[in-house]
CSV table of C-alpha atoms in Angstrom, one decimal:
chain,number,residue,atom,x,y,z
A,1282,MET,CA,-2.8,9.0,-12.8
A,1283,LYS,CA,-5.2,11.0,-14.8
A,1284,HIS,CA,-6.9,12.7,-12.0
A,1285,LEU,CA,-5.8,13.2,-8.4
A,1286,PHE,CA,-8.5,14.4,-6.1
A,1287,SER,CA,-8.7,14.8,-2.5
A,1288,ALA,CA,-11.8,13.1,-1.2
A,1289,ILE,CA,-12.5,16.2,0.9
A,1290,PHE,CA,-12.2,18.4,-2.1
A,1291,VAL,CA,-14.5,16.2,-4.1
A,1292,MET,CA,-17.1,16.4,-1.3
A,1293,ALA,CA,-17.5,20.1,-2.0
A,1294,SER,CA,-18.8,19.5,-5.5
A,1295,LEU,CA,-21.1,16.6,-4.7
A,1296,PHE,CA,-24.4,18.3,-5.2
A,1297,GLY,CA,-24.3,19.1,-8.8
A,1298,ALA,CA,-26.8,17.5,-11.2
A,1299,GLN,CA,-26.1,13.8,-11.9
A,1300,THR,CA,-27.2,11.8,-14.9
A,1301,ALA,CA,-27.8,8.1,-14.5
A,1302,SER,CA,-25.7,6.1,-16.9
A,1303,ALA,CA,-24.3,2.7,-16.9
A,1304,THR,CA,-20.7,2.3,-15.7
A,1305,ASP,CA,-18.6,-0.8,-15.6
A,1306,PHE,CA,-15.7,-0.1,-13.3
A,1307,ASN,CA,-13.1,-1.5,-11.0
A,1308,VAL,CA,-12.4,-0.2,-7.5
A,1309,ARG,CA,-8.9,-0.8,-6.2
A,1310,ILE,CA,-8.3,-0.1,-2.5
A,1311,ILE,CA,-4.7,0.4,-1.2
A,1312,ASN,CA,-4.0,0.4,2.5
A,1313,LEU,CA,-1.4,3.1,2.6
A,1314,SER,CA,-0.6,2.8,6.3
A,1315,ASN,CA,2.3,1.4,8.1
A,1316,GLY,CA,0.6,-0.3,11.0
A,1317,ILE,CA,-3.1,-0.2,10.5
A,1318,PHE,CA,-5.4,-3.1,9.4
A,1319,TYR,CA,-8.8,-2.7,7.9
A,1320,THR,CA,-12.0,-4.7,8.7
A,1321,PRO,CA,-13.9,-6.0,5.7
A,1322,PHE,CA,-14.5,-3.2,3.2
A,1323,LEU,CA,-17.9,-2.1,2.0
A,1324,VAL,CA,-17.9,-0.8,-1.6
A,1325,ALA,CA,-21.2,0.6,-2.9
A,1326,ALA,CA,-22.6,2.5,-5.7
A,1327,HIS,CA,-25.8,4.3,-4.6
A,1328,PRO,CA,-28.2,6.9,-5.9
A,1329,ASP,CA,-27.8,10.6,-6.0
A,1330,GLY,CA,-28.7,12.4,-2.8
A,1331,THR,CA,-27.7,9.5,-0.6
A,1332,ALA,CA,-24.7,9.0,1.6
A,1333,LEU,CA,-23.4,6.6,4.3
A,1334,PHE,CA,-22.5,9.5,6.6
A,1335,THR,CA,-22.2,13.3,6.7
A,1336,THR,CA,-19.5,15.2,8.5
A,1337,GLY,CA,-21.0,17.3,11.3
A,1338,GLN,CA,-23.9,14.9,11.7
A,1339,PRO,CA,-24.2,12.1,14.2
A,1340,ALA,CA,-23.3,8.7,12.8
A,1341,SER,CA,-26.2,6.3,12.0
A,1342,ALA,CA,-26.5,3.1,14.1
A,1343,SER,CA,-25.3,1.2,11.0
A,1344,LEU,CA,-22.2,3.4,10.6
A,1345,GLN,CA,-21.5,3.1,14.3
A,1346,ALA,CA,-21.5,-0.7,14.1
A,1347,MET,CA,-19.0,-0.5,11.2
A,1348,ALA,CA,-16.8,2.1,12.9
A,1349,GLU,CA,-16.7,0.4,16.4
A,1350,GLY,CA,-16.7,-3.2,15.4
A,1351,GLY,CA,-16.2,-3.6,11.7
A,1352,ASP,CA,-19.7,-4.9,11.2
A,1353,ILE,CA,-21.0,-3.8,7.7
A,1354,SER,CA,-24.2,-5.7,7.8
A,1355,GLY,CA,-26.4,-2.8,8.9
A,1356,LEU,CA,-25.0,-0.5,6.2
A,1357,VAL,CA,-25.6,-3.3,3.6
A,1358,THR,CA,-29.2,-3.5,4.7
A,1359,ASP,CA,-29.6,0.3,4.4
A,1360,LEU,CA,-28.0,0.3,1.0
A,1361,GLN,CA,-30.1,-2.6,-0.3
A,1362,GLY,CA,-33.1,-0.5,0.6
A,1363,LEU,CA,-31.8,2.1,-1.8
A,1364,GLY,CA,-31.2,-0.3,-4.6
A,1365,ALA,CA,-27.5,0.1,-4.3
A,1366,THR,CA,-24.9,-1.9,-6.2
A,1367,ILE,CA,-22.9,-3.5,-3.4
A,1368,ALA,CA,-19.6,-5.4,-3.0
A,1369,GLN,CA,-18.7,-6.8,0.4
A,1370,ASP,CA,-15.4,-7.8,1.8
A,1371,PRO,CA,-13.3,-7.8,-1.4
A,1372,ALA,CA,-10.2,-8.7,0.6
A,1373,GLY,CA,-11.8,-11.7,2.1
A,1374,GLY,CA,-11.1,-10.6,5.7
A,1375,LEU,CA,-8.7,-8.0,7.1
A,1376,LEU,CA,-6.6,-5.9,4.8
A,1377,ALA,CA,-3.1,-5.7,6.1
A,1378,PRO,CA,-0.8,-2.6,6.1
A,1379,ALA,CA,0.5,-1.6,2.7
A,1380,SER,CA,-1.5,-4.3,0.9
A,1381,GLU,CA,-4.4,-3.9,-1.5
A,1382,THR,CA,-7.6,-5.5,-2.9
A,1383,ASN,CA,-9.9,-4.7,-5.7
A,1384,VAL,CA,-13.4,-5.5,-7.0
A,1385,ASP,CA,-15.5,-4.9,-10.1
A,1386,LEU,CA,-18.9,-3.1,-10.0
A,1387,ASN,CA,-21.4,-2.6,-12.8
A,1388,THR,CA,-24.2,-0.1,-12.4
A,1389,ASP,CA,-25.9,-0.9,-15.6
A,1390,GLY,CA,-29.6,-0.4,-15.4
A,1391,THR,CA,-29.4,1.4,-12.0
A,1392,ALA,CA,-29.5,5.0,-10.8
A,1393,ASN,CA,-26.4,4.4,-8.8
A,1394,VAL,CA,-24.1,7.3,-9.7
A,1395,LEU,CA,-22.3,7.8,-6.4
A,1396,LEU,CA,-19.5,5.6,-4.9
A,1397,SER,CA,-18.7,5.0,-1.2
A,1398,VAL,CA,-16.0,2.9,0.3
A,1399,VAL,CA,-15.8,2.4,4.1
A,1400,ALA,CA,-14.0,0.2,6.6
A,1401,MET,CA,-12.8,0.4,10.2
A,1402,LEU,CA,-9.2,1.0,11.2
A,1403,LEU,CA,-7.8,-1.5,13.6
A,1404,PRO,CA,-6.6,-1.0,16.3
A,1405,THR,CA,-8.8,2.0,17.0
A,1406,ASN,CA,-12.0,2.7,19.0
A,1407,ASP,CA,-14.1,4.1,16.1
A,1408,ALA,CA,-11.9,5.3,13.3
A,1409,PHE,CA,-12.9,4.5,9.7
A,1410,ALA,CA,-11.7,5.3,6.3
A,1411,GLY,CA,-14.4,6.8,4.2
A,1412,LEU,CA,-14.7,7.7,0.5
A,1413,ASN,CA,-18.0,9.3,0.8
A,1414,ALA,CA,-20.5,9.6,-2.1
A,1415,VAL,CA,-18.2,10.7,-4.8
A,1416,THR,CA,-19.6,10.9,-8.3
A,1417,ILE,CA,-18.6,7.9,-10.3
A,1418,PRO,CA,-16.8,9.1,-13.4
A,1419,THR,CA,-18.4,8.0,-16.7
A,1420,GLU,CA,-15.5,8.8,-19.0
A,1421,PRO,CA,-13.2,5.8,-19.3
A,1422,GLY,CA,-10.0,6.4,-17.4
A,1423,THR,CA,-8.2,6.0,-14.1
A,1424,TYR,CA,-9.3,8.2,-11.2
A,1425,VAL,CA,-7.4,8.4,-7.9
A,1426,PHE,CA,-8.9,9.4,-4.6
A,1427,ASP,CA,-6.8,9.8,-1.4
A,1428,VAL,CA,-9.1,9.1,1.5
A,1429,PRO,CA,-8.8,10.4,5.1
A,1430,ALA,CA,-9.7,8.7,8.4
A,1431,TYR,CA,-12.8,9.8,10.1
A,1432,ASP,CA,-13.9,9.4,13.8
A,1433,ALA,CA,-17.5,8.2,14.0
A,1434,GLY,CA,-17.8,10.3,17.2
A,1435,THR,CA,-19.6,7.5,18.9
A,1436,GLU,CA,-17.0,6.2,21.3
A,1437,ALA,CA,-14.3,7.6,23.6
A,1438,ASN,CA,-10.8,7.0,22.1
A,1439,ASP,CA,-9.6,5.3,25.2
A,1440,GLU,CA,-7.1,3.2,23.2
A,1441,LEU,CA,-7.6,0.2,25.4
A,1442,ILE,CA,-7.6,-3.2,23.7
A,1443,THR,CA,-10.5,-4.8,25.5
A,1444,GLY,CA,-12.3,-6.7,22.8
A,1445,GLY,CA,-15.2,-4.2,22.9
A,1446,GLY,CA,-16.5,-4.2,19.4
A,1447,ALA,CA,-20.3,-4.1,19.8
A,1448,PRO,CA,-21.9,-0.7,19.4
A,1449,GLY,CA,-21.7,1.2,22.7
A,1450,ALA,CA,-19.1,-1.1,24.2
A,1451,ALA,CA,-16.0,0.7,25.2
A,1452,GLY,CA,-12.5,-0.3,24.0
A,1453,ILE,CA,-10.8,-1.6,20.9
A,1454,PRO,CA,-12.1,-4.9,19.5
A,1455,ALA,CA,-8.8,-6.3,18.2
A,1456,ASP,CA,-5.2,-5.7,17.5
A,1457,PRO,CA,-4.5,-7.8,14.5
A,1458,GLY,CA,-0.8,-6.9,14.3
A,1459,GLY,CA,-0.2,-8.0,17.9
A,1460,LEU,CA,2.1,-5.0,18.5
A,1461,GLY,CA,-0.1,-3.3,21.1
A,1462,GLY,CA,0.2,-3.4,24.9
A,1463,THR,CA,-1.9,-3.8,28.0
A,1464,GLY,CA,-2.4,-2.1,31.2
A,1465,GLY,CA,-3.3,1.3,29.9
A,1466,THR,CA,-5.4,3.6,32.0
A,1467,GLY,CA,-7.3,5.2,29.2
A,1468,ALA,CA,-6.0,7.8,26.7
A,1469,ALA,CA,-9.2,9.9,26.4
A,1470,VAL,CA,-12.7,10.4,27.6
A,1471,ALA,CA,-15.6,11.0,25.2
A,1472,ASP,CA,-15.0,12.9,22.0
A,1473,ALA,CA,-15.5,16.7,22.2
A,1474,ASN,CA,-17.2,16.4,18.8
A,1475,ALA,CA,-19.8,13.6,18.9
A,1476,THR,CA,-20.6,13.9,15.2
A,1477,VAL,CA,-18.6,12.4,12.3
A,1478,HIS,CA,-15.3,14.3,12.0
A,1479,ILE,CA,-11.8,14.0,10.7
A,1480,HIS,CA,-10.0,11.7,13.2
A,1481,ARG,CA,-7.5,13.5,15.4
A,1482,GLY,CA,-5.1,10.5,15.2
A,1483,THR,CA,-4.0,8.0,17.7
A,1484,LEU,CA,-1.8,9.0,20.7
A,1485,GLY,CA,-0.3,5.7,21.8
A,1486,ASP,CA,2.5,5.5,24.3
A,1487,LEU,CA,5.9,3.7,24.5
A,1488,ASP,CA,5.1,1.5,27.5
A,1489,PRO,CA,3.7,-1.9,26.6
A,1490,ASN,CA,2.6,-2.7,30.1
A,1491,ALA,CA,1.2,0.6,31.4
A,1492,GLY,CA,0.8,4.2,30.4
A,1493,THR,CA,-2.4,5.7,29.2
A,1494,SER,CA,-2.8,3.7,26.0
A,1495,ASP,CA,-2.5,0.1,24.9
A,1496,LEU,CA,-1.4,1.4,21.5
A,1497,ASP,CA,2.2,2.0,20.5
A,1498,SER,CA,3.0,5.5,19.3
A,1499,SER,CA,5.7,4.2,17.1
A,1500,VAL,CA,3.4,1.7,15.4
A,1501,HIS,CA,-0.2,2.7,15.5
A,1502,ARG,CA,-0.2,6.4,14.5
A,1503,TRP,CA,-1.0,7.5,11.0
A,1504,LEU,CA,-1.2,10.6,8.9
A,1505,ASN,CA,-3.8,11.1,6.3
A,1506,PRO,CA,-4.5,9.8,3.7
A,1507,VAL,CA,-5.0,6.3,5.0
A,1508,ILE,CA,-6.3,4.6,1.9
A,1509,ARG,CA,-6.0,5.3,-1.8
A,1510,VAL,CA,-9.0,4.3,-4.0
A,1511,VAL,CA,-8.3,3.9,-7.7
A,1512,VAL,CA,-11.4,3.8,-9.8
A,1513,THR,CA,-10.8,2.5,-13.3
A,1514,VAL,CA,-13.8,3.1,-15.6
A,1515,ARG,CA,-14.0,0.9,-18.7
B,700,MET,CA,18.9,10.9,-21.0
B,701,ARG,CA,18.1,7.8,-22.9
B,702,ALA,CA,16.8,9.1,-26.2
B,703,ILE,CA,19.5,11.6,-26.9
B,704,PRO,CA,22.3,9.1,-27.8
B,705,ILE,CA,20.0,7.4,-30.2
B,706,ILE,CA,19.3,10.6,-32.1
B,707,GLY,CA,23.1,11.3,-32.1
B,708,LEU,CA,23.6,8.0,-33.7
B,709,ALA,CA,20.9,8.6,-36.3
B,710,ALA,CA,22.6,11.9,-37.3
B,711,LEU,CA,25.9,10.1,-37.6
B,712,VAL,CA,24.4,7.5,-40.0
B,713,LEU,CA,22.8,10.3,-42.1
B,714,ALA,CA,26.1,12.1,-42.3
B,715,ALA,CA,27.8,8.9,-43.5
B,716,CYS,CA,25.2,8.4,-46.3
B,717,ASP,CA,25.6,12.0,-47.4
B,718,SER,CA,29.3,11.6,-47.7
B,719,SER,CA,29.2,8.5,-49.9
B,720,ASN,CA,26.5,10.2,-52.0
B,721,ASN,CA,28.7,13.2,-52.6
B,722,ASN,CA,31.7,11.0,-53.5
B,723,ARG,CA,29.7,9.2,-56.2
B,724,ASN,CA,27.9,12.1,-57.8
B,725,ASN,CA,29.7,15.2,-56.7
B,726,GLN,CA,26.9,17.4,-57.7
B,727,GLY,CA,24.3,19.7,-56.1
B,728,PRO,CA,24.7,21.6,-52.8
B,729,PRO,CA,25.3,19.5,-49.7
B,730,PRO,CA,22.0,18.9,-48.0
B,731,PRO,CA,21.4,20.9,-44.8
B,732,PRO,CA,22.3,19.2,-41.6
B,733,PRO,CA,19.4,17.4,-40.0
B,734,PRO,CA,17.4,19.8,-37.7
B,735,PRO,CA,18.0,19.2,-34.0
B,736,PRO,CA,15.2,17.1,-32.5
B,737,ALA,CA,12.3,19.1,-31.3
B,738,MET,CA,12.4,19.3,-27.5
B,739,ALA,CA,9.9,20.2,-24.8
B,740,SER,CA,11.0,21.8,-21.6
B,741,PHE,CA,9.5,21.6,-18.1
B,742,ASP,CA,10.3,23.7,-15.0
B,743,VAL,CA,9.6,21.6,-11.9
B,744,THR,CA,9.4,23.8,-8.8
B,745,VAL,CA,9.4,22.2,-5.4
B,746,THR,CA,8.5,24.2,-2.3
B,747,ASN,CA,9.1,22.9,1.2
B,748,LEU,CA,5.9,23.3,3.3
B,749,THR,CA,7.3,21.8,6.6
B,750,ASN,CA,8.3,23.5,9.8
B,751,ALA,CA,11.8,22.1,10.3
B,752,GLN,CA,12.4,19.3,7.8
B,753,PRO,CA,14.9,20.3,5.1
B,754,ALA,CA,14.3,18.4,1.9
B,755,SER,CA,17.4,16.8,0.3
B,756,PRO,CA,18.3,17.8,-3.2
B,757,ILE,CA,15.4,16.7,-5.3
B,758,ALA,CA,15.4,14.0,-8.0
B,759,VAL,CA,13.3,14.8,-11.0
B,760,ILE,CA,12.5,11.9,-13.4
B,761,ALA,CA,10.7,12.1,-16.7
B,762,HIS,CA,9.4,8.7,-17.7
B,763,GLN,CA,6.5,6.7,-19.1
B,764,ASP,CA,4.5,3.8,-17.7
B,765,GLY,CA,6.7,0.9,-16.6
B,766,TYR,CA,8.9,3.0,-14.3
B,767,ALA,CA,8.0,4.1,-10.8
B,768,VAL,CA,10.2,5.5,-8.0
B,769,PHE,CA,8.4,3.1,-5.7
B,770,THR,CA,5.2,1.1,-5.2
B,771,ILE,CA,3.2,1.0,-1.9
B,772,GLY,CA,3.7,-2.5,-0.4
B,773,SER,CA,6.9,-3.3,-2.2
B,774,ALA,CA,10.5,-3.0,-1.0
B,775,ALA,CA,12.4,0.1,-1.9
B,776,THR,CA,15.2,-0.1,-4.5
B,777,VAL,CA,18.7,0.5,-3.2
B,778,GLY,CA,18.5,3.9,-5.0
B,779,LEU,CA,15.5,4.9,-3.0
B,780,GLU,CA,17.0,3.5,0.2
B,781,THR,CA,20.1,5.6,-0.4
B,782,LEU,CA,17.9,8.7,-0.9
B,783,ALA,CA,15.6,8.0,2.0
B,784,GLU,CA,18.3,7.2,4.5
B,785,GLY,CA,20.9,9.8,3.6
B,786,GLY,CA,19.5,12.3,1.1
B,787,ASP,CA,21.8,11.2,-1.7
B,788,ASN,CA,19.8,11.0,-4.9
B,789,SER,CA,22.6,9.9,-7.2
B,790,VAL,CA,21.9,6.2,-7.0
B,791,LEU,CA,18.2,6.6,-7.6
B,792,ILE,CA,18.9,8.8,-10.6
B,793,GLY,CA,21.4,6.2,-11.9
B,794,GLU,CA,18.8,3.5,-11.6
B,795,ALA,CA,16.4,5.7,-13.6
B,796,ASP,CA,19.0,6.6,-16.2
B,797,ALA,CA,19.4,2.8,-16.8
B,798,ASP,CA,15.7,2.2,-17.2
B,799,ALA,CA,14.3,2.0,-20.7
B,800,ASN,CA,11.1,3.7,-19.7
B,801,VAL,CA,12.9,6.9,-18.4
B,802,PHE,CA,13.4,9.8,-20.8
B,803,SER,CA,15.5,12.1,-18.8
B,804,THR,CA,16.5,13.0,-15.2
B,805,GLY,CA,17.5,16.0,-13.2
B,806,SER,CA,18.7,16.9,-9.8
B,807,GLY,CA,18.3,19.8,-7.4
B,808,ALA,CA,21.6,21.6,-6.6
B,809,ALA,CA,21.1,21.8,-2.8
B,810,PRO,CA,18.7,20.9,0.0
B,811,ILE,CA,15.5,22.9,0.1
B,812,GLY,CA,15.0,24.3,3.6
B,813,PRO,CA,11.6,24.9,5.2
B,814,ALA,CA,9.8,27.7,3.2
B,815,GLY,CA,12.4,27.4,0.5
B,816,SER,CA,11.9,26.3,-3.1
B,817,GLU,CA,14.0,25.3,-6.1
B,818,THR,CA,13.3,24.9,-9.8
B,819,VAL,CA,14.8,22.1,-11.8
B,820,THR,CA,14.4,22.2,-15.6
B,821,ILE,CA,14.0,19.0,-17.4
B,822,ASP,CA,13.9,18.5,-21.2
B,823,VAL,CA,12.4,15.7,-23.2
B,824,LEU,CA,11.9,14.9,-26.8
B,825,GLU,CA,8.6,16.2,-28.2
B,826,SER,CA,8.0,12.7,-29.5
B,827,ASP,CA,8.0,11.5,-25.9
B,828,LEU,CA,5.3,13.9,-24.8
B,829,ALA,CA,2.3,11.6,-25.5
B,830,ASN,CA,3.3,9.2,-22.7
B,831,LEU,CA,5.1,11.7,-20.4
B,832,GLN,CA,5.0,11.4,-16.6
B,833,ILE,CA,7.1,13.2,-14.1
B,834,SER,CA,8.2,12.0,-10.7
B,835,VAL,CA,9.8,13.9,-7.9
B,836,SER,CA,11.5,12.5,-4.9
B,837,THR,CA,13.3,13.9,-1.8
B,838,MET,CA,14.2,12.9,1.8
B,839,LEU,CA,13.0,14.8,4.8
B,840,VAL,CA,16.4,14.8,6.3
B,841,ASN,CA,15.5,15.1,10.0
B,842,THR,CA,14.1,11.6,9.9
B,843,ASN,CA,15.4,8.0,9.6
B,844,ASP,CA,14.0,7.3,6.2
B,845,ALA,CA,11.1,9.5,5.3
B,846,ILE,CA,10.6,10.5,1.7
B,847,SER,CA,8.2,12.9,0.0
B,848,GLY,CA,7.4,13.4,-3.6
B,849,LEU,CA,5.1,12.5,-6.5
B,850,ASN,CA,4.9,9.3,-8.4
B,851,GLY,CA,4.1,9.5,-12.1
B,852,VAL,CA,2.2,12.8,-12.6
B,853,ASP,CA,0.7,12.6,-16.1
B,854,VAL,CA,1.8,15.8,-17.9
B,855,SER,CA,1.1,14.5,-21.4
B,856,GLY,CA,-1.7,17.0,-21.7
B,857,LEU,CA,0.3,20.1,-20.8
B,858,ALA,CA,0.6,22.7,-23.6
B,859,GLU,CA,3.4,25.2,-23.7
B,860,GLY,CA,2.7,27.7,-20.9
B,861,ASP,CA,0.4,25.4,-19.0
B,862,THR,CA,1.1,24.5,-15.3
B,863,TRP,CA,0.1,21.7,-13.0
B,864,THR,CA,0.2,22.1,-9.3
B,865,GLY,CA,-0.1,19.4,-6.7
B,866,ARG,CA,1.0,18.6,-3.1
B,867,ALA,CA,3.1,15.7,-1.9
B,868,ILE,CA,2.6,13.5,1.1
B,869,VAL,CA,5.3,11.7,3.2
B,870,TYR,CA,6.1,8.0,2.8
B,871,ASP,CA,8.3,5.7,4.9
B,872,ALA,CA,10.9,3.9,2.7
B,873,GLY,CA,10.6,0.9,5.1
B,874,THR,CA,14.4,0.4,5.1
B,875,GLU,CA,15.3,1.7,8.5
B,876,LEU,CA,13.5,1.6,11.9
B,877,ASN,CA,12.3,4.9,13.0
B,878,THR,CA,14.5,5.2,16.0
B,879,GLU,CA,14.8,9.0,15.8
B,880,LEU,CA,18.3,8.5,17.3
B,881,ALA,CA,20.8,11.3,16.5
B,882,ALA,CA,23.3,8.7,15.3
B,883,GLU,CA,20.8,7.5,12.6
B,884,ILE,CA,19.4,10.9,11.5
B,885,PRO,CA,21.6,12.6,8.9
B,886,GLY,CA,19.9,16.0,9.0
B,887,PRO,CA,21.0,18.9,11.2
B,888,ALA,CA,18.8,17.6,14.1
B,889,GLY,CA,21.0,14.5,14.3
B,890,GLY,CA,24.2,14.7,12.3
B,891,GLY,CA,24.3,11.0,12.2
B,892,GLU,CA,24.7,8.2,9.7
B,893,GLY,CA,23.0,8.3,6.3
B,894,PHE,CA,22.8,5.2,4.1
B,895,ASN,CA,23.3,1.9,5.7
B,896,ALA,CA,22.7,-1.2,3.6
B,897,ALA,CA,21.1,-3.1,6.5
B,898,ARG,CA,17.3,-3.1,6.4
B,899,ASN,CA,15.8,-3.2,9.9
B,900,ASP,CA,12.3,-1.7,9.7
B,901,ARG,CA,9.4,-3.8,10.9
B,902,ALA,CA,8.6,-4.6,7.3
B,903,ASP,CA,10.8,-4.0,4.2
B,904,LEU,CA,8.2,-2.2,2.2
B,905,VAL,CA,7.2,1.4,1.3
B,906,ALA,CA,4.1,2.7,3.0
B,907,MET,CA,2.8,6.0,4.4
B,908,HIS,CA,4.9,7.6,7.1
B,909,PRO,CA,3.2,7.6,10.5
B,910,GLY,CA,4.9,10.8,11.5
B,911,VAL,CA,7.7,11.3,14.0
B,912,ILE,CA,7.1,11.1,17.7
B,913,SER,CA,9.9,13.4,19.1
B,914,GLN,CA,11.3,13.8,22.6
B,915,ASP,CA,8.5,16.3,23.3
B,916,ASP,CA,5.9,13.5,22.9
B,917,GLY,CA,7.5,10.8,25.1
B,918,LEU,CA,10.3,9.3,23.0
B,919,VAL,CA,13.0,10.1,25.4
B,920,ALA,CA,15.9,9.0,23.2
B,921,SER,CA,14.7,11.0,20.2
B,922,ALA,CA,17.0,13.6,18.7
B,923,LEU,CA,13.9,15.3,17.4
B,924,THR,CA,11.7,17.8,19.1
B,925,GLY,CA,8.1,18.9,18.4
B,926,GLN,CA,9.5,21.3,15.9
B,927,HIS,CA,10.4,18.4,13.7
B,928,ARG,CA,6.9,16.9,13.5
B,929,PHE,CA,5.2,17.2,10.2
B,930,ASP,CA,1.9,16.5,8.6
B,931,ASN,CA,0.7,16.1,5.0
B,932,PRO,CA,1.3,17.6,2.6
B,933,ALA,CA,5.0,18.3,3.0
B,934,LEU,CA,5.8,19.7,-0.4
B,935,MET,CA,4.1,21.8,-3.1
B,936,VAL,CA,5.1,20.8,-6.6
B,937,ARG,CA,4.5,23.0,-9.6
B,938,ILE,CA,5.2,21.8,-13.1
B,939,GLU,CA,5.3,24.3,-15.9
B,940,ARG,CA,5.8,23.4,-19.6
B,941,THR,CA,8.0,26.3,-20.8
B,942,ASP,CA,8.8,25.1,-24.3
């Protein structure tokens, strides 16, 4: 581990001058969590001055679709408009707890100097892991980024497994691990912060048939970081 | 301490050669004894950042690629399980000592309480510096099987007097279900059992710890209170090359 950065820390130094240069690199994504699955990841290298989201700003419609339902097609269209280098769904579906995937990217001949990696956490209402526009290192080596979970700020964290995955539809779209419950009354109303922010975590409860939440507090909680991204520059 | 016996053996062989040389020729002063191998020394200081989670005596392992205390998504070794469930680092250190990729090991003398810290000094051959990594591991004892520490910090670039500082997050060894029952928590909040060879977590693999729930958050049978909850990071680790 040559460099261990917090993604948040890296964010602070994003706006320095970048130089376009070809980079051939591998992006390895490790699901660190105990009970959380990820929807298909979007891995993208994109130009300086661009980002998929900004904390403190409302989510774009495309980010909302990813965070609420795991749909990355809108973000892909946005990125294609920027000439981004894109890899979709390297895991070939859901990424299970404590498992990993990886994909190669090559930014040769592009101005794509920033890297972003996003996917939705399941089962949640609108939580997503986000490595947000970090500078792609150009010196060969291995670079480790520990990535937190964000709340898109677009949906109440009611923690009810309803199948609601479309943007604006309430509820959690799916519970891939099958360890959630039913009959919850709703764990929360709308977020106090309707912009993208660090997720406050899942509450859950210990009653599979009632209570406020359909999630299980002994299974579906997490502490940051939720994924580890290892970038190997060749 | 893998490399030390090899050096000892080399010195012995040299001494034997000298002796036969002297018997044959019996002239000239005896050559000086070979110089002791050049060593580098590191002070590893661990500070407990938690509210009410004592950290068991730390294990400090100096190694190169090819050894890891654990891998996310893989089952814990029995040594890690023994540490994670009962705070006993001896089996983990024994496993490390038997690993060809480990240079040396060290242990803290006692648990590190919240706000406390301890420094463990570890020595390696200068010839091992080029590939040197340091790992640190400890149990948060008021849990079923939570561990914290760092895996393979690259300290090959540290010059004498340099320091590296990082923070450690909390992992779940995956060897014991997080019941939070007093009978299964070895720390002062429970006083219960430590290591048990049975593995009964939902999945037998190391991953991030989701945190403890506690009786104050609805887990009625929990021996833990809100005081025992933790968040990341749990430890600060400072590595200083002193020699």
